[in-house]
Amino acid sequence: MILRNVLFITFGFQIMIFATRPMMTLYAADMGAETFRIGILAATFAFFPLLFAIHAGKIADYFGDRMPLFLSNIGCAVGLTLPFLFPTLWSLFVSQAIVGVSHVFINVCMQNVLGKAATKENRDHYFSVFSTVVALASFIGPVLGGYLAEQVSYASVFMVSVAISVIPIGFSLLIPAMVGQKKEKATEDAGNSFTLLKIPLLRKALATSALVLYSRDIYVAYFPLYASHLGISDSSIGWIIAIQGLAMVPVRLFLAKLAEVAGRDRVLLFSILTAGISFLLIPFVSNVVLLLILSAIMGVGLGCGQPLSLTTTYNASPKTRTGEVLGLRLASNRLSQLIAPLFFGVIGSWGGLVAVFYISGAFLLGGAFLTKEKTLPAEEKGSIGN
């Protein structure tokens, strides 16, 4: 029952996010925003969440997950209403700030709910199903947003997303509070969240997650601009981005077996290298079919990173601070999502959009080796999730 409710919330919420975010940059460009300002817009999604991510985890641990989840889904709907009601560049900035904060609370709470509801034996299954639903939504969302933008308007993408928000808002009320710790226990375990980084396995999981997420964020933010300059339609852009999400589905379904057979480190290294090479090849391709193939290959690579880091993060967490650790994970993700768009906004303004893909691909290739470990504790080799 809990798994079903979380999956409904995840599906509705992620469709909203994936339908609007690729169109956000095109909407801003349509309003006259240049590459650097679009980079700031993409970074706005991460700035305030960076400040709130760890606190979101602590709130989930202390007060339970239901009410923060319910209020955050409402907040997300409010944030997505603004670009529809007020079609200005400033409304996009305010919208991304609100949606970004809501996104952090929703993700922390849902991952925390799943982690608590699952046993050690079936946690891999729970997180794998969760990540598969995210991948399906990341396929449907861009296609929906692309067709709406092309056939109706950019504003209509946000209107439809707000209508979809009824699903996650309603199902969030069915989530049990599941308080993780009492006040006395929280005080006993209290301390600087960053002391958790002393756990080596946790450091690696956070670094991998940040590397993969920033790469996908850069792709979603800047590929629509690059494709638009090539004369590719909004609906085709939506399909190209969507195929990346579809490619993640089979990867995540069979990732547990693959990691068991080939080894976690080898799978992770290969997947990030694959994504990095795909990034480097994008500027050499202008054909829609070839871009679809590259996007799918990139999806196979990026689809491994998040599942391989989430269960590792949860299992390495102190049991009374799981929400806090998940918040720390999101904080590291948002830090990369904050810095990267600003950096690549400058790169794009200076060297053109193709430079974004060259440098991002190089970062992925270098980061793949930096996050690689020579050895890994045996008990972690078979543990995966989203």
Short mmCIF file of C-alpha atoms in Angstrom, two decimals:
data_model
loop_
_atom_site.label_atom_id
_atom_site.label_comp_id
_atom_site.label_asym_id
_atom_site.label_seq_id
_atom_site.Cartn_x
_atom_site.Cartn_y
_atom_site.Cartn_z
CA MET A 1 0.00 0.00 0.00
CA ILE A 2 2.77 2.45 0.95
CA LEU A 3 4.74 1.54 -2.17
CA ARG A 4 1.68 2.08 -4.37
CA ASN A 5 0.98 5.52 -2.89
CA VAL A 6 4.60 6.61 -3.27
CA LEU A 7 4.63 5.47 -6.90
CA PHE A 8 1.49 7.48 -7.72
CA ILE A 9 2.98 10.58 -6.09
CA THR A 10 6.28 10.03 -7.88
CA PHE A 11 4.68 9.48 -11.28
CA GLY A 12 2.49 12.60 -11.14
CA PHE A 13 5.14 14.84 -9.63
CA GLN A 14 7.94 13.77 -12.00
CA ILE A 15 5.74 14.24 -15.08
CA MET A 16 5.17 17.82 -13.90
CA ILE A 17 8.90 18.41 -13.48
CA PHE A 18 10.00 16.75 -16.73
CA ALA A 19 7.27 18.42 -18.79
CA THR A 20 8.16 21.93 -17.62
CA ARG A 21 11.94 22.00 -17.14
CA PRO A 22 13.02 21.46 -20.79
CA MET A 23 10.39 23.96 -21.94
CA MET A 24 11.48 26.44 -19.26
CA THR A 25 14.68 27.28 -21.11
CA LEU A 26 12.89 27.57 -24.45
CA TYR A 27 10.22 29.77 -22.83
CA ALA A 28 12.94 32.01 -21.41
CA ALA A 29 14.72 32.18 -24.80
CA ASP A 30 11.39 33.04 -26.42
CA MET A 31 11.18 35.97 -23.99
CA GLY A 32 14.59 37.18 -25.13
CA ALA A 33 16.84 35.72 -22.42
CA GLU A 34 20.45 35.13 -23.49
CA THR A 35 22.49 32.00 -22.66
CA PHE A 36 24.02 33.34 -19.45
CA ARG A 37 20.66 34.44 -18.03
CA ILE A 38 19.21 31.04 -18.90
CA GLY A 39 22.09 29.53 -16.94
CA ILE A 40 21.11 31.64 -13.93
CA LEU A 41 17.51 30.48 -14.37
CA ALA A 42 18.60 26.83 -14.35
CA ALA A 43 20.74 27.49 -11.25
CA THR A 44 17.78 29.07 -9.44
CA PHE A 45 16.19 25.62 -9.30
CA ALA A 46 19.12 24.52 -7.12
CA PHE A 47 20.03 27.62 -5.05
CA PHE A 48 17.30 27.65 -2.40
CA PRO A 49 17.06 23.84 -2.24
CA LEU A 50 20.79 23.83 -1.44
CA LEU A 51 20.00 25.90 1.65
CA PHE A 52 17.04 23.77 2.73
CA ALA A 53 17.98 20.20 1.73
CA ILE A 54 19.56 19.06 5.02
CA HIS A 55 16.85 20.81 7.05
CA ALA A 56 14.23 19.02 4.94
CA GLY A 57 15.72 15.71 6.00
CA LYS A 58 15.77 16.71 9.66
CA ILE A 59 12.14 17.84 9.45
CA ALA A 60 11.15 14.51 7.89
CA ASP A 61 13.02 12.65 10.65
CA TYR A 62 11.41 14.62 13.46
CA PHE A 63 7.86 15.43 12.26
CA GLY A 64 7.28 12.53 9.88
CA ASP A 65 6.89 12.55 6.11
CA ARG A 66 3.17 13.05 5.39
CA MET A 67 2.65 16.75 6.13
CA PRO A 68 5.92 18.02 4.57
CA LEU A 69 5.08 15.92 1.50
CA PHE A 70 1.53 17.28 1.27
CA LEU A 71 2.58 20.94 1.68
CA SER A 72 5.47 20.57 -0.77
CA ASN A 73 3.20 19.17 -3.48
CA ILE A 74 0.92 22.16 -3.01
CA GLY A 75 3.97 24.43 -3.17
CA CYS A 76 5.06 22.82 -6.43
CA ALA A 77 1.60 23.41 -7.93
CA VAL A 78 1.69 27.06 -6.85
CA GLY A 79 5.15 27.51 -8.34
CA LEU A 80 4.10 26.07 -11.69
CA THR A 81 1.00 28.28 -11.76
CA LEU A 82 3.07 31.48 -11.90
CA PRO A 83 4.48 31.18 -15.47
CA PHE A 84 0.94 30.51 -16.73
CA LEU A 85 -0.63 33.48 -14.94
CA PHE A 86 2.31 35.85 -15.40
CA PRO A 87 4.24 35.10 -18.62
CA THR A 88 7.35 37.09 -17.71
CA LEU A 89 10.98 36.18 -17.16
CA TRP A 90 10.78 37.07 -13.46
CA SER A 91 7.88 34.69 -12.93
CA LEU A 92 10.08 31.90 -14.32
CA PHE A 93 12.75 32.71 -11.74
CA VAL A 94 10.26 32.77 -8.85
CA SER A 95 8.64 29.59 -10.15
CA GLN A 96 11.94 27.72 -10.28
CA ALA A 97 12.83 28.81 -6.74
CA ILE A 98 9.50 27.57 -5.33
CA VAL A 99 9.49 24.34 -7.35
CA GLY A 100 13.12 23.68 -6.41
CA VAL A 101 12.44 23.88 -2.66
CA SER A 102 9.31 21.75 -3.04
CA HIS A 103 11.27 19.22 -5.08
CA VAL A 104 13.77 18.73 -2.25
CA PHE A 105 11.13 18.09 0.41
CA ILE A 106 9.17 15.74 -1.87
CA ASN A 107 12.22 13.67 -2.80
CA VAL A 108 13.56 13.42 0.75
CA CYS A 109 10.17 12.42 2.15
CA MET A 110 9.40 9.82 -0.53
CA GLN A 111 12.83 8.22 -0.32
CA ASN A 112 12.59 8.23 3.47
CA VAL A 113 9.14 6.63 3.38
CA LEU A 114 10.37 3.86 1.11
CA GLY A 115 13.51 3.27 3.15
CA LYS A 116 11.53 2.92 6.38
CA ALA A 117 8.74 0.82 4.88
CA ALA A 118 11.17 -1.64 3.29
CA THR A 119 13.22 -4.33 4.97
CA LYS A 120 16.89 -4.81 4.24
CA GLU A 121 15.93 -7.76 2.04
CA ASN A 122 13.42 -5.91 -0.19
CA ARG A 123 14.84 -2.36 -0.08
CA ASP A 124 16.62 -2.92 -3.40
CA HIS A 125 13.29 -3.90 -4.97
CA TYR A 126 11.47 -0.85 -3.55
CA PHE A 127 14.08 1.60 -4.76
CA SER A 128 14.38 -0.12 -8.14
CA VAL A 129 10.62 0.13 -8.76
CA PHE A 130 10.72 3.74 -7.56
CA SER A 131 13.53 4.62 -9.98
CA THR A 132 11.75 2.84 -12.84
CA VAL A 133 8.66 5.00 -12.31
CA VAL A 134 10.87 8.11 -12.32
CA ALA A 135 12.34 6.94 -15.64
CA LEU A 136 8.87 6.39 -17.13
CA ALA A 137 7.80 9.86 -16.06
CA SER A 138 10.97 11.32 -17.52
CA PHE A 139 9.90 9.78 -20.84
CA ILE A 140 6.28 10.94 -20.78
CA GLY A 141 6.93 14.44 -19.39
CA PRO A 142 9.15 15.89 -22.15
CA VAL A 143 6.93 14.45 -24.91
CA LEU A 144 3.85 15.98 -23.29
CA GLY A 145 5.59 19.33 -22.77
CA GLY A 146 7.03 19.39 -26.29
CA TYR A 147 3.70 18.80 -28.01
CA LEU A 148 1.85 21.28 -25.80
CA ALA A 149 4.48 23.96 -26.44
CA GLU A 150 4.40 23.37 -30.18
CA GLN A 151 0.66 22.97 -30.66
CA VAL A 152 -0.67 25.39 -28.02
CA SER A 153 1.85 27.54 -26.10
CA TYR A 154 4.63 27.41 -23.54
CA ALA A 155 2.20 28.68 -20.90
CA SER A 156 -0.12 25.71 -21.54
CA VAL A 157 2.63 23.31 -20.44
CA PHE A 158 2.47 24.83 -16.96
CA MET A 159 -1.33 24.87 -16.89
CA VAL A 160 -1.54 21.14 -17.68
CA SER A 161 1.19 20.37 -15.13
CA VAL A 162 -0.80 22.14 -12.43
CA ALA A 163 -3.85 20.04 -13.34
CA ILE A 164 -1.73 16.87 -12.97
CA SER A 165 -0.68 18.04 -9.46
CA VAL A 166 -4.05 16.82 -8.13
CA ILE A 167 -2.64 13.26 -8.23
CA PRO A 168 0.43 13.73 -5.99
CA ILE A 169 -1.41 16.12 -3.66
CA GLY A 170 -4.23 13.63 -3.10
CA PHE A 171 -2.05 10.56 -2.60
CA SER A 172 0.31 12.40 -0.25
CA LEU A 173 -2.50 12.45 2.33
CA LEU A 174 -2.43 8.64 2.32
CA ILE A 175 1.21 8.48 3.37
CA PRO A 176 1.74 7.51 7.04
CA ALA A 177 3.58 10.06 9.19
CA MET A 178 6.24 7.47 10.14
CA VAL A 179 8.20 9.64 12.55
CA GLY A 180 11.81 8.50 12.44
CA GLN A 181 13.06 9.70 15.82
CA LYS A 182 11.85 11.22 19.05
CA LYS A 183 13.14 14.49 20.36
CA GLU A 184 15.38 12.89 22.96
CA LYS A 185 16.96 10.60 20.42
CA ALA A 186 17.37 13.45 17.96
CA THR A 187 19.22 15.49 20.58
CA GLU A 188 21.41 12.54 21.46
CA ASP A 189 22.39 12.02 17.80
CA ALA A 190 22.49 15.71 16.91
CA GLY A 191 25.59 17.16 15.40
CA ASN A 192 26.91 18.81 12.32
CA SER A 193 25.48 17.01 9.30
CA PHE A 194 28.78 17.29 7.48
CA THR A 195 30.45 14.99 10.03
CA LEU A 196 28.57 12.24 8.21
CA LEU A 197 31.01 12.75 5.34
CA LYS A 198 33.59 10.89 7.41
CA ILE A 199 31.88 7.70 6.16
CA PRO A 200 33.93 6.74 3.04
CA LEU A 201 31.12 4.82 1.32
CA LEU A 202 28.77 7.76 1.84
CA ARG A 203 31.28 10.19 0.32
CA LYS A 204 31.56 8.10 -2.82
CA ALA A 205 27.78 7.73 -3.14
CA LEU A 206 27.28 11.51 -2.79
CA ALA A 207 30.00 12.31 -5.34
CA THR A 208 28.58 9.86 -7.88
CA SER A 209 25.04 11.13 -7.41
CA ALA A 210 26.11 14.77 -7.84
CA LEU A 211 28.14 13.96 -10.96
CA VAL A 212 25.28 12.11 -12.66
CA LEU A 213 22.55 14.56 -11.69
CA TYR A 214 24.45 17.67 -12.77
CA SER A 215 25.11 16.04 -16.16
CA ARG A 216 21.46 15.29 -16.72
CA ASP A 217 20.49 18.77 -15.57
CA ILE A 218 22.92 20.39 -18.02
CA TYR A 219 21.51 18.23 -20.80
CA VAL A 220 17.90 19.16 -20.00
CA ALA A 221 18.79 22.87 -19.71
CA TYR A 222 21.06 23.34 -22.73
CA PHE A 223 20.17 20.66 -25.25
CA PRO A 224 16.80 22.31 -26.09
CA LEU A 225 18.68 25.53 -26.93
CA TYR A 226 21.22 23.69 -29.07
CA ALA A 227 18.52 21.71 -30.88
CA SER A 228 16.43 24.84 -31.40
CA HIS A 229 19.41 26.51 -33.10
CA LEU A 230 19.58 23.51 -35.42
CA GLY A 231 15.96 24.15 -36.41
CA ILE A 232 14.55 21.10 -34.62
CA SER A 233 10.90 21.47 -33.52
CA ASP A 234 9.77 21.61 -29.89
CA SER A 235 7.98 18.25 -30.16
CA SER A 236 11.10 16.58 -31.59
CA ILE A 237 13.19 18.11 -28.82
CA GLY A 238 10.73 16.64 -26.34
CA TRP A 239 11.08 13.20 -27.93
CA ILE A 240 14.89 13.35 -27.94
CA ILE A 241 14.97 14.20 -24.22
CA ALA A 242 12.22 11.70 -23.47
CA ILE A 243 14.03 8.78 -25.10
CA GLN A 244 16.76 9.22 -22.49
CA GLY A 245 14.22 8.49 -19.76
CA LEU A 246 12.83 5.51 -21.67
CA ALA A 247 16.33 4.05 -22.03
CA MET A 248 16.70 4.15 -18.25
CA VAL A 249 13.75 1.79 -17.69
CA PRO A 250 15.32 -1.53 -18.83
CA VAL A 251 18.65 -0.50 -17.29
CA ARG A 252 17.06 -0.03 -13.88
CA LEU A 253 15.01 -3.20 -14.14
CA PHE A 254 18.11 -5.35 -14.69
CA LEU A 255 20.66 -3.26 -12.80
CA ALA A 256 20.62 -5.42 -9.66
CA LYS A 257 21.55 -8.55 -11.61
CA LEU A 258 24.10 -6.67 -13.70
CA ALA A 259 25.84 -5.23 -10.64
CA GLU A 260 25.89 -8.65 -9.02
CA VAL A 261 27.48 -10.29 -12.05
CA ALA A 262 29.87 -7.57 -13.24
CA GLY A 263 30.50 -5.73 -9.99
CA ARG A 264 29.22 -2.35 -8.84
CA ASP A 265 32.40 -0.39 -9.60
CA ARG A 266 32.74 -1.74 -13.13
CA VAL A 267 29.10 -1.04 -13.97
CA LEU A 268 29.34 2.48 -12.54
CA LEU A 269 32.61 3.28 -14.33
CA PHE A 270 31.31 1.96 -17.66
CA SER A 271 28.00 3.81 -17.34
CA ILE A 272 29.56 7.21 -16.60
CA LEU A 273 32.14 6.77 -19.36
CA THR A 274 29.31 5.94 -21.78
CA ALA A 275 27.42 9.09 -20.81
CA GLY A 276 30.57 11.22 -21.08
CA ILE A 277 31.38 9.98 -24.59
CA SER A 278 27.76 10.65 -25.65
CA PHE A 279 28.07 14.23 -24.40
CA LEU A 280 31.24 14.73 -26.44
CA LEU A 281 29.59 13.42 -29.62
CA ILE A 282 26.49 15.65 -29.50
CA PRO A 283 28.12 18.70 -31.20
CA PHE A 284 29.08 16.47 -34.17
CA VAL A 285 25.47 15.42 -34.80
CA SER A 286 22.59 17.41 -36.28
CA ASN A 287 20.33 14.59 -37.49
CA VAL A 288 17.27 13.94 -35.29
CA VAL A 289 17.57 10.15 -35.51
CA LEU A 290 21.24 10.20 -34.50
CA LEU A 291 20.46 12.59 -31.65
CA LEU A 292 17.76 10.16 -30.48
CA ILE A 293 20.33 7.33 -30.46
CA LEU A 294 22.89 9.42 -28.55
CA SER A 295 20.26 10.46 -26.04
CA ALA A 296 19.28 6.82 -25.50
CA ILE A 297 22.91 5.79 -24.99
CA MET A 298 23.35 8.64 -22.54
CA GLY A 299 20.23 7.46 -20.72
CA VAL A 300 21.69 3.96 -20.36
CA GLY A 301 24.77 5.51 -18.76
CA LEU A 302 23.13 8.09 -16.51
CA GLY A 303 20.40 5.61 -15.56
CA CYS A 304 22.87 3.55 -13.56
CA GLY A 305 24.39 6.28 -11.39
CA GLN A 306 21.40 7.30 -9.28
CA PRO A 307 20.22 3.75 -8.50
CA LEU A 308 23.73 2.72 -7.54
CA SER A 309 24.07 5.62 -5.09
CA LEU A 310 20.72 5.83 -3.30
CA THR A 311 20.60 2.50 -1.49
CA THR A 312 24.30 2.85 -0.66
CA THR A 313 23.49 6.24 0.87
CA TYR A 314 20.54 4.90 2.87
CA ASN A 315 22.35 1.79 4.10
CA ALA A 316 25.38 3.83 5.18
CA SER A 317 23.17 6.20 7.20
CA PRO A 318 22.76 6.16 11.00
CA LYS A 319 19.30 4.68 11.49
CA THR A 320 17.89 7.72 13.31
CA ARG A 321 19.28 10.17 10.72
CA THR A 322 18.22 8.62 7.43
CA GLY A 323 16.20 11.67 6.35
CA GLU A 324 19.10 13.95 7.26
CA VAL A 325 21.52 11.88 5.17
CA LEU A 326 19.11 11.86 2.22
CA GLY A 327 18.91 15.62 2.66
CA LEU A 328 22.70 15.82 2.63
CA ARG A 329 22.67 13.79 -0.59
CA LEU A 330 20.24 16.21 -2.17
CA ALA A 331 22.29 19.16 -0.90
CA SER A 332 25.36 17.83 -2.69
CA ASN A 333 23.24 17.28 -5.80
CA ARG A 334 21.88 20.82 -5.64
CA LEU A 335 25.36 22.27 -5.13
CA SER A 336 26.45 20.69 -8.40
CA GLN A 337 23.20 21.84 -10.05
CA LEU A 338 23.82 25.39 -8.79
CA ILE A 339 27.44 25.71 -9.87
CA ALA A 340 27.20 23.87 -13.19
CA PRO A 341 24.52 26.02 -14.94
CA LEU A 342 26.28 29.23 -13.91
CA PHE A 343 29.62 27.89 -15.10
CA PHE A 344 28.22 26.54 -18.34
CA GLY A 345 26.18 29.72 -18.86
CA VAL A 346 29.49 31.60 -19.00
CA ILE A 347 31.00 28.88 -21.20
CA GLY A 348 28.01 28.99 -23.54
CA SER A 349 28.14 32.78 -23.81
CA TRP A 350 31.89 32.72 -24.47
CA GLY A 351 32.45 29.60 -26.56
CA GLY A 352 28.98 28.79 -27.85
CA LEU A 353 26.61 25.99 -26.92
CA VAL A 354 28.85 23.27 -28.35
CA ALA A 355 31.48 24.13 -25.73
CA VAL A 356 28.96 23.19 -23.03
CA PHE A 357 28.83 19.62 -24.31
CA TYR A 358 32.59 19.31 -24.83
CA ILE A 359 33.45 20.44 -21.31
CA SER A 360 30.58 18.58 -19.64
CA GLY A 361 31.63 15.38 -21.39
CA ALA A 362 35.21 15.90 -20.24
CA PHE A 363 33.99 16.40 -16.65
CA LEU A 364 32.06 13.15 -16.81
CA LEU A 365 35.03 11.20 -18.14
CA GLY A 366 37.34 12.64 -15.48
CA GLY A 367 34.79 12.24 -12.70
CA ALA A 368 34.26 8.59 -13.58
CA PHE A 369 37.82 7.79 -12.56
CA LEU A 370 37.85 10.12 -9.55
CA THR A 371 34.83 8.36 -8.00
CA LYS A 372 36.21 4.89 -8.73
CA GLU A 373 37.46 2.88 -5.76
CA LYS A 374 39.94 0.02 -5.93
CA THR A 375 38.06 -2.03 -3.35
CA LEU A 376 34.54 -2.12 -2.01
CA PRO A 377 33.13 -3.78 1.07
CA ALA A 378 31.55 -7.09 0.15
CA GLU A 379 28.29 -6.32 1.85
CA GLU A 380 27.71 -3.35 -0.49
CA LYS A 381 28.37 -5.07 -3.80
CA GLY A 382 24.83 -6.24 -4.38
CA SER A 383 22.94 -3.30 -2.95
CA ILE A 384 21.25 -0.96 -5.35
CA GLY A 385 18.25 1.34 -5.60
CA ASN A 386 17.44 4.74 -7.10
#
